[in-house]
mmCIF file of C-alpha atoms and ligand atoms in Angstrom:
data_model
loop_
_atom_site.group_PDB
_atom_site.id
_atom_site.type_symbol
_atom_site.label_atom_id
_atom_site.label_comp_id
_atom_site.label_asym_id
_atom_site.label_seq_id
_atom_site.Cartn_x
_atom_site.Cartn_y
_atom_site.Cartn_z
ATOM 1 C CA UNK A 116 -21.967 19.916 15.625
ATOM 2 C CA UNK A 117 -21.444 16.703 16.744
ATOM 3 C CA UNK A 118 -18.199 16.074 18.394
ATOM 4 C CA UNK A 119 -15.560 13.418 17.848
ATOM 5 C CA UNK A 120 -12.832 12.220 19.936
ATOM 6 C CA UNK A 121 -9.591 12.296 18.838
ATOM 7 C CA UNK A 122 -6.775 10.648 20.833
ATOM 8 C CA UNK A 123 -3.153 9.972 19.262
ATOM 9 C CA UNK A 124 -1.719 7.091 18.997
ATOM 10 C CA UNK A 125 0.815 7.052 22.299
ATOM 11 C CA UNK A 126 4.241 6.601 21.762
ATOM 12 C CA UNK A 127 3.757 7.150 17.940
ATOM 13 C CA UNK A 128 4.222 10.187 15.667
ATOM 14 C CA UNK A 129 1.066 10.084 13.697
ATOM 15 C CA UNK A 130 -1.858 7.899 13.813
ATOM 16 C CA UNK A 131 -5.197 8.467 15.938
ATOM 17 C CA UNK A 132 -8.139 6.610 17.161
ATOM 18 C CA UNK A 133 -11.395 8.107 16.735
ATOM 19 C CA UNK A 134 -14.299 7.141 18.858
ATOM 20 C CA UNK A 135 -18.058 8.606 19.157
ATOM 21 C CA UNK A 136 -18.485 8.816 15.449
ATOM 22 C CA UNK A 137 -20.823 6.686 13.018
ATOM 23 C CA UNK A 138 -18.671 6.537 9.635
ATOM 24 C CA UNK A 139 -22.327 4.809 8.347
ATOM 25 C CA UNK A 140 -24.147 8.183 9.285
ATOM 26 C CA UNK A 141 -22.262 11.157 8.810
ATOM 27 C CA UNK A 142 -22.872 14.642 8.647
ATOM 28 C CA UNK A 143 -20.791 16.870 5.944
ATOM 29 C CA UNK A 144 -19.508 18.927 9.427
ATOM 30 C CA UNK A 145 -18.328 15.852 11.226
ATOM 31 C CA UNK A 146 -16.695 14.572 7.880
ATOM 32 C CA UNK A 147 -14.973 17.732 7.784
ATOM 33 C CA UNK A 148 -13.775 16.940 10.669
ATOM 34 C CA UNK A 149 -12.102 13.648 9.515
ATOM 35 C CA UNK A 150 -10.922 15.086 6.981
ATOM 36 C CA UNK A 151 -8.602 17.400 8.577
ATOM 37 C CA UNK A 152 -8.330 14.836 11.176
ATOM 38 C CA UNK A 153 -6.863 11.947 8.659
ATOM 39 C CA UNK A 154 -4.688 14.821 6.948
ATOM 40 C CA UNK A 155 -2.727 15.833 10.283
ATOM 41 C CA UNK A 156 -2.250 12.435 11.451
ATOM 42 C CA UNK A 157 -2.031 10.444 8.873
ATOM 43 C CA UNK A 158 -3.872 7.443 9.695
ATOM 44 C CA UNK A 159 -7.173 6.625 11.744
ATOM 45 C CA UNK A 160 -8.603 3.772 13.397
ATOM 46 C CA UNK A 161 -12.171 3.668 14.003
ATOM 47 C CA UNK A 162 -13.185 1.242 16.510
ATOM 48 C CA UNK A 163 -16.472 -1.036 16.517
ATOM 49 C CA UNK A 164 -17.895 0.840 13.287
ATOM 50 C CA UNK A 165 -19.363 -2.938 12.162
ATOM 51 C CA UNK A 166 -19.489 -1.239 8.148
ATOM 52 C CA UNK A 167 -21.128 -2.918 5.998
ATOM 53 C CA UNK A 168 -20.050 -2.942 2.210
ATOM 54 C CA UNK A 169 -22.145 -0.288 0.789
ATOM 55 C CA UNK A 170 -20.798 2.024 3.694
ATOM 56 C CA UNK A 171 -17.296 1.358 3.166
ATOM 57 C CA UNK A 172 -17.997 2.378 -0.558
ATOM 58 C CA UNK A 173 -19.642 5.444 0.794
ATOM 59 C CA UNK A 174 -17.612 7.007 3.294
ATOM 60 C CA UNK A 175 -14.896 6.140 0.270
ATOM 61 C CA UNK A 176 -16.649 8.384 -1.792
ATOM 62 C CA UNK A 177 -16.337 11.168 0.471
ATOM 63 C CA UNK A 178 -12.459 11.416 -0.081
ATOM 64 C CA UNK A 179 -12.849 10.931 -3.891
ATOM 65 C CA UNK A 180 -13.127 8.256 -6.539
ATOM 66 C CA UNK A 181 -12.507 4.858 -5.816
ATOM 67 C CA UNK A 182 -10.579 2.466 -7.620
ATOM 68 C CA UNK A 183 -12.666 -0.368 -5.960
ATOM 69 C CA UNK A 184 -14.970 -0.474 -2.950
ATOM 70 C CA UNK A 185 -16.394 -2.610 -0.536
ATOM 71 C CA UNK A 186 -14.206 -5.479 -1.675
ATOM 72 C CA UNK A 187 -13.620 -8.834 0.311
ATOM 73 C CA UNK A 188 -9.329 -8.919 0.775
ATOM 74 C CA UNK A 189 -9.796 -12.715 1.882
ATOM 75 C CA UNK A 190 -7.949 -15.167 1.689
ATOM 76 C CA UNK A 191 -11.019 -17.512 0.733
ATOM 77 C CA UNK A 192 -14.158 -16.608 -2.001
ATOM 78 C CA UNK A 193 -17.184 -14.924 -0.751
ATOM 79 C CA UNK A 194 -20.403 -17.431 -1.645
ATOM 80 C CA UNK A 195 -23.389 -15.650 -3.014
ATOM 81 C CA UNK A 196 -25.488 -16.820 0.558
ATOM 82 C CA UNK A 197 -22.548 -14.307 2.140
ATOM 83 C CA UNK A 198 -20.512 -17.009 3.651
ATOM 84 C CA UNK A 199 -16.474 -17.918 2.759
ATOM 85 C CA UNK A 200 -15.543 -20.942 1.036
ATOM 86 C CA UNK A 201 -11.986 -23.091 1.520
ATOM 87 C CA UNK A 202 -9.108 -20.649 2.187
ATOM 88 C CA UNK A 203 -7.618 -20.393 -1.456
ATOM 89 C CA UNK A 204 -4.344 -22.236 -1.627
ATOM 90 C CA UNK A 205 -0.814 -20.380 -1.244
ATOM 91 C CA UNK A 206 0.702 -21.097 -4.550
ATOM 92 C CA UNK A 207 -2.614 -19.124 -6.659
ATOM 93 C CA UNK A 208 -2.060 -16.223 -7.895
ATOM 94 C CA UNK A 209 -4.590 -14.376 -5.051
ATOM 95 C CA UNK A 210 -2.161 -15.449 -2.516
ATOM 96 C CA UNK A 211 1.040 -15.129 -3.955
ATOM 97 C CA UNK A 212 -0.279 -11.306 -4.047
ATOM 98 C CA UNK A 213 -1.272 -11.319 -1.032
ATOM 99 C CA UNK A 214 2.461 -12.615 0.482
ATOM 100 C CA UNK A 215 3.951 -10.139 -1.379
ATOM 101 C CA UNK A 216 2.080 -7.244 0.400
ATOM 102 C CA UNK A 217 3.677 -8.347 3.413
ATOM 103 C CA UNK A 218 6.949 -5.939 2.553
ATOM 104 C CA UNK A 219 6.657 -2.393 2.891
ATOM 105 C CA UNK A 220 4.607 -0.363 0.324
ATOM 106 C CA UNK A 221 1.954 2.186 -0.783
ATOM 107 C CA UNK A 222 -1.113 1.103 -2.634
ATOM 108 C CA UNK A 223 -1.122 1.341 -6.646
ATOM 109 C CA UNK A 224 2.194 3.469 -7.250
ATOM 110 C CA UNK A 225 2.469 0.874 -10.003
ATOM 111 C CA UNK A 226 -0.586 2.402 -11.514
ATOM 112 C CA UNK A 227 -0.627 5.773 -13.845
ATOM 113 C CA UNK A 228 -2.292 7.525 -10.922
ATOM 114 C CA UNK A 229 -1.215 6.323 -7.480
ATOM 115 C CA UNK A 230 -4.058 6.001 -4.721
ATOM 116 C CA UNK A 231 -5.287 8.636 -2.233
ATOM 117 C CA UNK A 232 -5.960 6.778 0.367
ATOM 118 C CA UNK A 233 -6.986 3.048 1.236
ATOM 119 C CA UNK A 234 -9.618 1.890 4.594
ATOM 120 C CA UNK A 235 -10.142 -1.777 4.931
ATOM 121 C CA UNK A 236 -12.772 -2.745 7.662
ATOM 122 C CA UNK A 237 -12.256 -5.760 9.794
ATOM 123 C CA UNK A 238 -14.953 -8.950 9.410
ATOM 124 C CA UNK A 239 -13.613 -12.042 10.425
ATOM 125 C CA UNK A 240 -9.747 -11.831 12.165
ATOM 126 C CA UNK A 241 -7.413 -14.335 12.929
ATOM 127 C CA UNK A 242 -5.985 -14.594 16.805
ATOM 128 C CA UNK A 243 -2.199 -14.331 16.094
ATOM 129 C CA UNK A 244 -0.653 -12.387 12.915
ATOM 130 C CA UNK A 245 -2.659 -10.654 10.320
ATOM 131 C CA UNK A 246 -1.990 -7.599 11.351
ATOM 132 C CA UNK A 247 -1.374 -4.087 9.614
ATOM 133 C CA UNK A 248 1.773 -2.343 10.826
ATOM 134 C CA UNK A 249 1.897 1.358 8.910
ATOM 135 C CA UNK A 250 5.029 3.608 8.777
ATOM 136 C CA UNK A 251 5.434 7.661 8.606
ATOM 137 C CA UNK A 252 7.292 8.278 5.375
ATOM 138 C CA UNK A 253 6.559 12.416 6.445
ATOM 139 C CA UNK A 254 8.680 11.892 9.641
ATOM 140 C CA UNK A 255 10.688 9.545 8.061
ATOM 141 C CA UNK A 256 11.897 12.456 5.252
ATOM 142 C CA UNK A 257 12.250 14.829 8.160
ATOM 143 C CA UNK A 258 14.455 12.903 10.102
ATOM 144 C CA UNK A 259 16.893 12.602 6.948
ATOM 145 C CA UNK A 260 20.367 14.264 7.546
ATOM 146 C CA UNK A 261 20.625 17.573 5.161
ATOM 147 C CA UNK A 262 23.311 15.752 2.721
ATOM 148 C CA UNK A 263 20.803 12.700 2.047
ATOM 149 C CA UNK A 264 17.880 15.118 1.306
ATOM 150 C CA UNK A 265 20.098 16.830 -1.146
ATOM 151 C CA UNK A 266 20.898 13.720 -2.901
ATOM 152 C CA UNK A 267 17.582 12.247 -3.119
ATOM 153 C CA UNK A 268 15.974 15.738 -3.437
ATOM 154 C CA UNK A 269 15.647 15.650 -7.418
ATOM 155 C CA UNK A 270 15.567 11.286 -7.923
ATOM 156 C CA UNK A 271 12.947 9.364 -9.221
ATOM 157 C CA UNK A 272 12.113 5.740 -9.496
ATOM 158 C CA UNK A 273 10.291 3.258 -11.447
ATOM 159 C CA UNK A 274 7.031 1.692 -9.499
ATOM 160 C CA UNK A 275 6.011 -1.479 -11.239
ATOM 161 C CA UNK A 276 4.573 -4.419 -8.750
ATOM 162 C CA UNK A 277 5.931 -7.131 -11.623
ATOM 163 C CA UNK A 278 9.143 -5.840 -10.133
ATOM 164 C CA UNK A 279 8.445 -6.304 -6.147
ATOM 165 C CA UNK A 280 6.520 -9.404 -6.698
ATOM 166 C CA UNK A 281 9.986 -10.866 -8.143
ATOM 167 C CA UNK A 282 12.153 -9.344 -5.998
ATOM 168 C CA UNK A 283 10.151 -10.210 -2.733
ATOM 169 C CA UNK A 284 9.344 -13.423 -3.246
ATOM 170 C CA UNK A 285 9.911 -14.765 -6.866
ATOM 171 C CA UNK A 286 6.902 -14.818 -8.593
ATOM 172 C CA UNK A 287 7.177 -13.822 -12.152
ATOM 173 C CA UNK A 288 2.605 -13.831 -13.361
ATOM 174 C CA UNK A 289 1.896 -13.969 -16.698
ATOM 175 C CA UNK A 290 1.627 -10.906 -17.802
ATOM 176 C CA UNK A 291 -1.528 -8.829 -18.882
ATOM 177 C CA UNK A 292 -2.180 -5.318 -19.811
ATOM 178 C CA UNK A 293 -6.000 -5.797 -18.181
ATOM 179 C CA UNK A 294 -3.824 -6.930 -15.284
ATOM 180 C CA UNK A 295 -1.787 -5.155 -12.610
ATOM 181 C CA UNK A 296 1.107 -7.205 -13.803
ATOM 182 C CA UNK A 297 0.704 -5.058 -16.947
ATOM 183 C CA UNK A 298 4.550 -4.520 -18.349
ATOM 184 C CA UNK A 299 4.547 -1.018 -17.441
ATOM 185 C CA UNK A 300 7.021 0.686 -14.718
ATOM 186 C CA UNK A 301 5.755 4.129 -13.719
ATOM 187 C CA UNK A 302 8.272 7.233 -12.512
ATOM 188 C CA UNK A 303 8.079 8.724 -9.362
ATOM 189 C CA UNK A 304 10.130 11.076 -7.251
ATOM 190 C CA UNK A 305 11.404 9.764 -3.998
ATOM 191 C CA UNK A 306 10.917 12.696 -2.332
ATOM 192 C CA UNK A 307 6.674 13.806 -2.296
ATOM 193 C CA UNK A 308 5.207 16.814 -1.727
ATOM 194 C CA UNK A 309 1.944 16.150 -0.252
ATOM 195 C CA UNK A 310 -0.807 17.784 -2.295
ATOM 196 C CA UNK A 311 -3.140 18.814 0.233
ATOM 197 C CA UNK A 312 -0.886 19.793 3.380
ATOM 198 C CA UNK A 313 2.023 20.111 1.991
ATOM 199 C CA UNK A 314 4.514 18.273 3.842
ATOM 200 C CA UNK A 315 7.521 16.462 2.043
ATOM 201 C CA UNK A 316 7.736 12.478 2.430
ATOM 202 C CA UNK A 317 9.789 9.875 1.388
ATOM 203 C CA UNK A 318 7.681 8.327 -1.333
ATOM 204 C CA UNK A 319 9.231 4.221 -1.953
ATOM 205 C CA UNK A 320 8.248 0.907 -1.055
ATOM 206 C CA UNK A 321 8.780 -2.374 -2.287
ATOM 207 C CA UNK A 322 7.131 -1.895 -5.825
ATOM 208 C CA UNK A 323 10.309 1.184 -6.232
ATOM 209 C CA UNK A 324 13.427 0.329 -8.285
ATOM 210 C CA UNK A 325 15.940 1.606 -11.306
ATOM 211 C CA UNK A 326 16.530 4.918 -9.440
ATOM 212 C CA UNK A 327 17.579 6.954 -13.729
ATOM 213 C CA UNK A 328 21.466 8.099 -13.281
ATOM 214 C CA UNK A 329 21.985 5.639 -10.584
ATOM 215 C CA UNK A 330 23.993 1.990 -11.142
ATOM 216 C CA UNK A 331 21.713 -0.974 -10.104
ATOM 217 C CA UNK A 332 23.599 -2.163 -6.818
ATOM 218 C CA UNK A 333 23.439 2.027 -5.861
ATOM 219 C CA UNK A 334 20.215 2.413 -6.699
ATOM 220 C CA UNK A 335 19.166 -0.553 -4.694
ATOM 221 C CA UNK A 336 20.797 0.113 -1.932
ATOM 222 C CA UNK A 337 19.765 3.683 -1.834
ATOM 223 C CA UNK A 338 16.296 2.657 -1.333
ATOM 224 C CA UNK A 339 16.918 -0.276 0.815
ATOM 225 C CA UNK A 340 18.569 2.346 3.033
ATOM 226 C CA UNK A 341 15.536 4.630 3.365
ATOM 227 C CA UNK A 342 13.140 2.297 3.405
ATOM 228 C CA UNK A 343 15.012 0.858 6.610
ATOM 229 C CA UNK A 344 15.752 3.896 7.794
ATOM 230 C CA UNK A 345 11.977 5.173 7.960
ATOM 231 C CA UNK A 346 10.930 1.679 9.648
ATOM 232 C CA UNK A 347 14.074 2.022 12.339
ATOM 233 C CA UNK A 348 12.407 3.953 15.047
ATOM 234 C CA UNK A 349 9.876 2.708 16.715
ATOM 235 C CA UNK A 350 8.063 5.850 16.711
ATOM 236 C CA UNK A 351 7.177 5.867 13.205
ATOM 237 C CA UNK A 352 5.490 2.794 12.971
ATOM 238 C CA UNK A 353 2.348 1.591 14.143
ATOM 239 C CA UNK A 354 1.081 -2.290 14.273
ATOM 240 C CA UNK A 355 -2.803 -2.781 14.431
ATOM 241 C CA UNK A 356 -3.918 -5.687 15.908
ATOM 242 C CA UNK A 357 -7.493 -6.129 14.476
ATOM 243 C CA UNK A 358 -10.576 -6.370 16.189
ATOM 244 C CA UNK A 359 -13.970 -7.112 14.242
ATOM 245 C CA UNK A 360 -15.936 -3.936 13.055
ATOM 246 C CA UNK A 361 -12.445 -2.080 13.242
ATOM 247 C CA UNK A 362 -11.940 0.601 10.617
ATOM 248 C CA UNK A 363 -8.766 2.016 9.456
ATOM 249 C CA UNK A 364 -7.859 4.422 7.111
ATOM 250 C CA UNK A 365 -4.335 5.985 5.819
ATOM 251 C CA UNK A 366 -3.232 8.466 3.388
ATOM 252 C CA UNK A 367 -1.064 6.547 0.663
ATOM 253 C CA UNK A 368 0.342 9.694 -0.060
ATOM 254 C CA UNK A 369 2.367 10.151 3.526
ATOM 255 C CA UNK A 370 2.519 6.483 4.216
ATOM 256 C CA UNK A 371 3.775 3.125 4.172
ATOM 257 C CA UNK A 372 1.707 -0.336 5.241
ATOM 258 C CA UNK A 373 1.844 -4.093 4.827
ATOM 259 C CA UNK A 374 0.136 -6.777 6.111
ATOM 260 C CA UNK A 375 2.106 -9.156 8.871
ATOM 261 C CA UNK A 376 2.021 -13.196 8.189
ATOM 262 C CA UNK A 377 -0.365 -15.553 9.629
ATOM 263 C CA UNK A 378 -1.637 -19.239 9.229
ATOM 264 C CA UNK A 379 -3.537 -18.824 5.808
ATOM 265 C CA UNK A 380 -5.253 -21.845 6.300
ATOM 266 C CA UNK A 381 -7.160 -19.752 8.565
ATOM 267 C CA UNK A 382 -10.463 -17.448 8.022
ATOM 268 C CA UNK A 383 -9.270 -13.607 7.922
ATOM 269 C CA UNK A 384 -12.110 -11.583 6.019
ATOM 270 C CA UNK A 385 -11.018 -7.584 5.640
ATOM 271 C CA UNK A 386 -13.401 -5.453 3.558
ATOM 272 C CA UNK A 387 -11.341 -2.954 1.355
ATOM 273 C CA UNK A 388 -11.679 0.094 -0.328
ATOM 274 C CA UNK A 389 -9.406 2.287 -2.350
ATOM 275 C CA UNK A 390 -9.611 6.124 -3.071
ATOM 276 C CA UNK A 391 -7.919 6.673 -6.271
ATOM 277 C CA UNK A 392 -5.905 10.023 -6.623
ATOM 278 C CA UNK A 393 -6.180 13.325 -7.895
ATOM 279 C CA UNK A 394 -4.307 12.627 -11.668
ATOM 280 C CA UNK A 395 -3.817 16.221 -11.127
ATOM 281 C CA UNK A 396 -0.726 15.531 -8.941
ATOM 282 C CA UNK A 397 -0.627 11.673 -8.647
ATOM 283 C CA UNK A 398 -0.289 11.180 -12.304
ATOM 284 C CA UNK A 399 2.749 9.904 -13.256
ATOM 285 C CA UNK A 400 2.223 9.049 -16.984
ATOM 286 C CA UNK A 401 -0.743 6.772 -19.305
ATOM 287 C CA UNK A 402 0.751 3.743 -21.250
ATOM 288 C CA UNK A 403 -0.014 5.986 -24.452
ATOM 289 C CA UNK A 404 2.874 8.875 -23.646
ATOM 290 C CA UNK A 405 5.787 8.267 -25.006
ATOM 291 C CA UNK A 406 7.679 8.608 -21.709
ATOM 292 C CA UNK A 407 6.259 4.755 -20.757
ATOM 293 C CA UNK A 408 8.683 3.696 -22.679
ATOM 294 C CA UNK A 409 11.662 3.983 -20.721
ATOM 295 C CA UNK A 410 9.698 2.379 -17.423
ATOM 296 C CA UNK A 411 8.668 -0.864 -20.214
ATOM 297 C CA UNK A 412 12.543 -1.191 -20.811
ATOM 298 C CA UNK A 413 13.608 -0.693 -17.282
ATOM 299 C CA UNK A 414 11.185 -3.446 -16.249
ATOM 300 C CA UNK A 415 12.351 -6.260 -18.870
ATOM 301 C CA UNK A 416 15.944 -5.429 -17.988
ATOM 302 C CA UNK A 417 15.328 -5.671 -14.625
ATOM 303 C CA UNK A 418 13.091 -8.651 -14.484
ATOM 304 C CA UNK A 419 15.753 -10.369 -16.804
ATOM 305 C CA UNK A 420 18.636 -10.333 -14.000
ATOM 306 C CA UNK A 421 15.808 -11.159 -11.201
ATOM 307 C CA UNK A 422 14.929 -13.810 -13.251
ATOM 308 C CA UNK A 423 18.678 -15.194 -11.893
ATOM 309 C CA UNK A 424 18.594 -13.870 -8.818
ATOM 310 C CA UNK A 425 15.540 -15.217 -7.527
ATOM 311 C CA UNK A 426 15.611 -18.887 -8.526
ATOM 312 C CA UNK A 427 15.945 -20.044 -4.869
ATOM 313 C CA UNK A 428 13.307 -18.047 -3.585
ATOM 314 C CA UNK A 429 9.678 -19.568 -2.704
ATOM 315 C CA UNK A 430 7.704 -18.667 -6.177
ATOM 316 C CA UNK A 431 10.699 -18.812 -8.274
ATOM 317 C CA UNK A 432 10.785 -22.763 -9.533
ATOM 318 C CA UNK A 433 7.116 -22.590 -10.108
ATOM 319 C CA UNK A 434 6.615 -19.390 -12.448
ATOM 320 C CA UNK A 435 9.670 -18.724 -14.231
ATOM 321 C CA UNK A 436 8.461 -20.996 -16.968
ATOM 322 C CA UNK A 437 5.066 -19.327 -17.167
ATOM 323 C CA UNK A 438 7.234 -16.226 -19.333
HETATM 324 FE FE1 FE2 B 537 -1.582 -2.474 0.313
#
């Protein structure tokens, strides 16, 4: 078989780069590899891989179904002779999105089933900011002292990204049931069993809230606590500067990312794809069971007093009348 190169990330607990490997051109025994590779670290960066769409989608594929693939995460339109237009201004929708993935979180836990995994593939990068800094919600959990695994051992929370995009930075979109801003809040635990290795993780982010049993100003700071407390040591987070033809790809399930400010005026092409996960243990619940309806009512309760809260904040003036 052909033989990869694996090298951990130094000074971090997970992560790897992988070099002498094709991810356009690969055989089911080196795939294996990266499999079990990506599972025990938890992240990989692939280095000069140049992928072109129709790869990303397929070495997507290989993990499971997608929820999208080979999709341009610009901040400008892709033309149909391949080219990017004008950067799209901050205050649409697109970018007001796209700010709001700059705080800590795991991709679609504000779906019914949460992702897999994501990859996006570098194309056109910017010289300062942009990057992607990813944390270890595994080592996070692990380094928990026993009485705060006890207490968050058997707590869920509602993941709805209506609710980070007005608590991070004020924007209240119309909302849509074809949308992701769809009215629904889904339940989670905060503690995650991974389902293919195992391993317990801290499972929050910014899209988390309304912790059942829990007062709001507890429940809040209960996850504002973890959530700090994973990103405190140095060791569990990684920042990747991006170089073109980069890939990198992280397990959603063990993981937290966001993407770091830059000028936005500026071209930064990324070509994403998203592995959707097994509903057989990253289901939390369709709109259809009756148990959505608890997550709808935590949502317009909570949205109500952000509402208030956020009226300062950068979005805040601008959309609250849209509702
Ligand atoms: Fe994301």
């Amino acid at each position: 078989m052909d033989q990869i190169t694996v090298s951990p990330i130094t000074g971090k607990v997970f992560g790897a780069l992988v070099t002498d490997v094709d991810l356009g051109n690969l055989g089911d025994d080196v795939f294996a590899c990266i499999k079990s590779t990506f599972l025990e670290f938890g992240f990989l960066v692939f280095p000069g891989q140049f992928l072109a769409e129709e790869s990303s989608i397929a070495f997507g594929e290989r993990f499971g179904e997608l929820e999208f693939g080979g999709a341009p995460m610009a901040n400008q339109q892709k033309l149909d002779d391949g080219s990017y237009g004008e950067a799209f201004p901050l205050e649409t929708q697109r970018m007001r999105t796209n700010v709001g993935n700059e705080a800590w979180h795991t991709d679609s836990t504000y779906k019914p089933v949460s992702s897999k995994c994501s990859m996006l593939s570098a194309v056109i990068v910017t010289d300062e900011g942009g990057e992607t800094e990813l944390a270890d919600m595994r080592a996070g959990y692990a380094a928990l002292d026993q009485a705060t695994k006890d207490r968050i051992d058997t707590l869920c929370a509602f993941h709805s990204t209506q609710f980070s995009q007005a608590n991070d930075v004020g924007d209240f979109p119309p909302q849509d049931k074809n949308s992701i801003y769809h009215g629904e809040a889904y339940l989670r635990p905060l503690v995650k069993t991974h389902s293919e290795t195992g391993v317990k993780s801290l499972f929050i982010g910014r899209h988390a809230f309304g912790i059942p049993g829990l007062p709001r100003a507890e429940s809040r700071a209960l996850l504002r606590s973890l959530l700090s407390f994973v990103v405190a040591d140095e060791a569990r987070v990684y920042r990747h500067k991006w170089c073109p033809g980069d890939t990198l790809l992280w397990d959603n399930r063990a993981l937290l990312h966001r993407a770091m400010p830059y000028e936005y005026s500026k071209a930064r092409v990324l070509i994403g794809t998203r592995v959707a996960g097994d509903p057989a243990t990253e289901l939390a619940y369709y709109p259809t069971d009756p148990a959505a309806q608890a997550g709808r009512d935590a949502l317009v309760a909570e949205h109500d007093l952000l509402r208030e809260e956020t009226k300062d904040r950068r979005y805040g003036a601008t959309t609250a009348a849209q509702l």
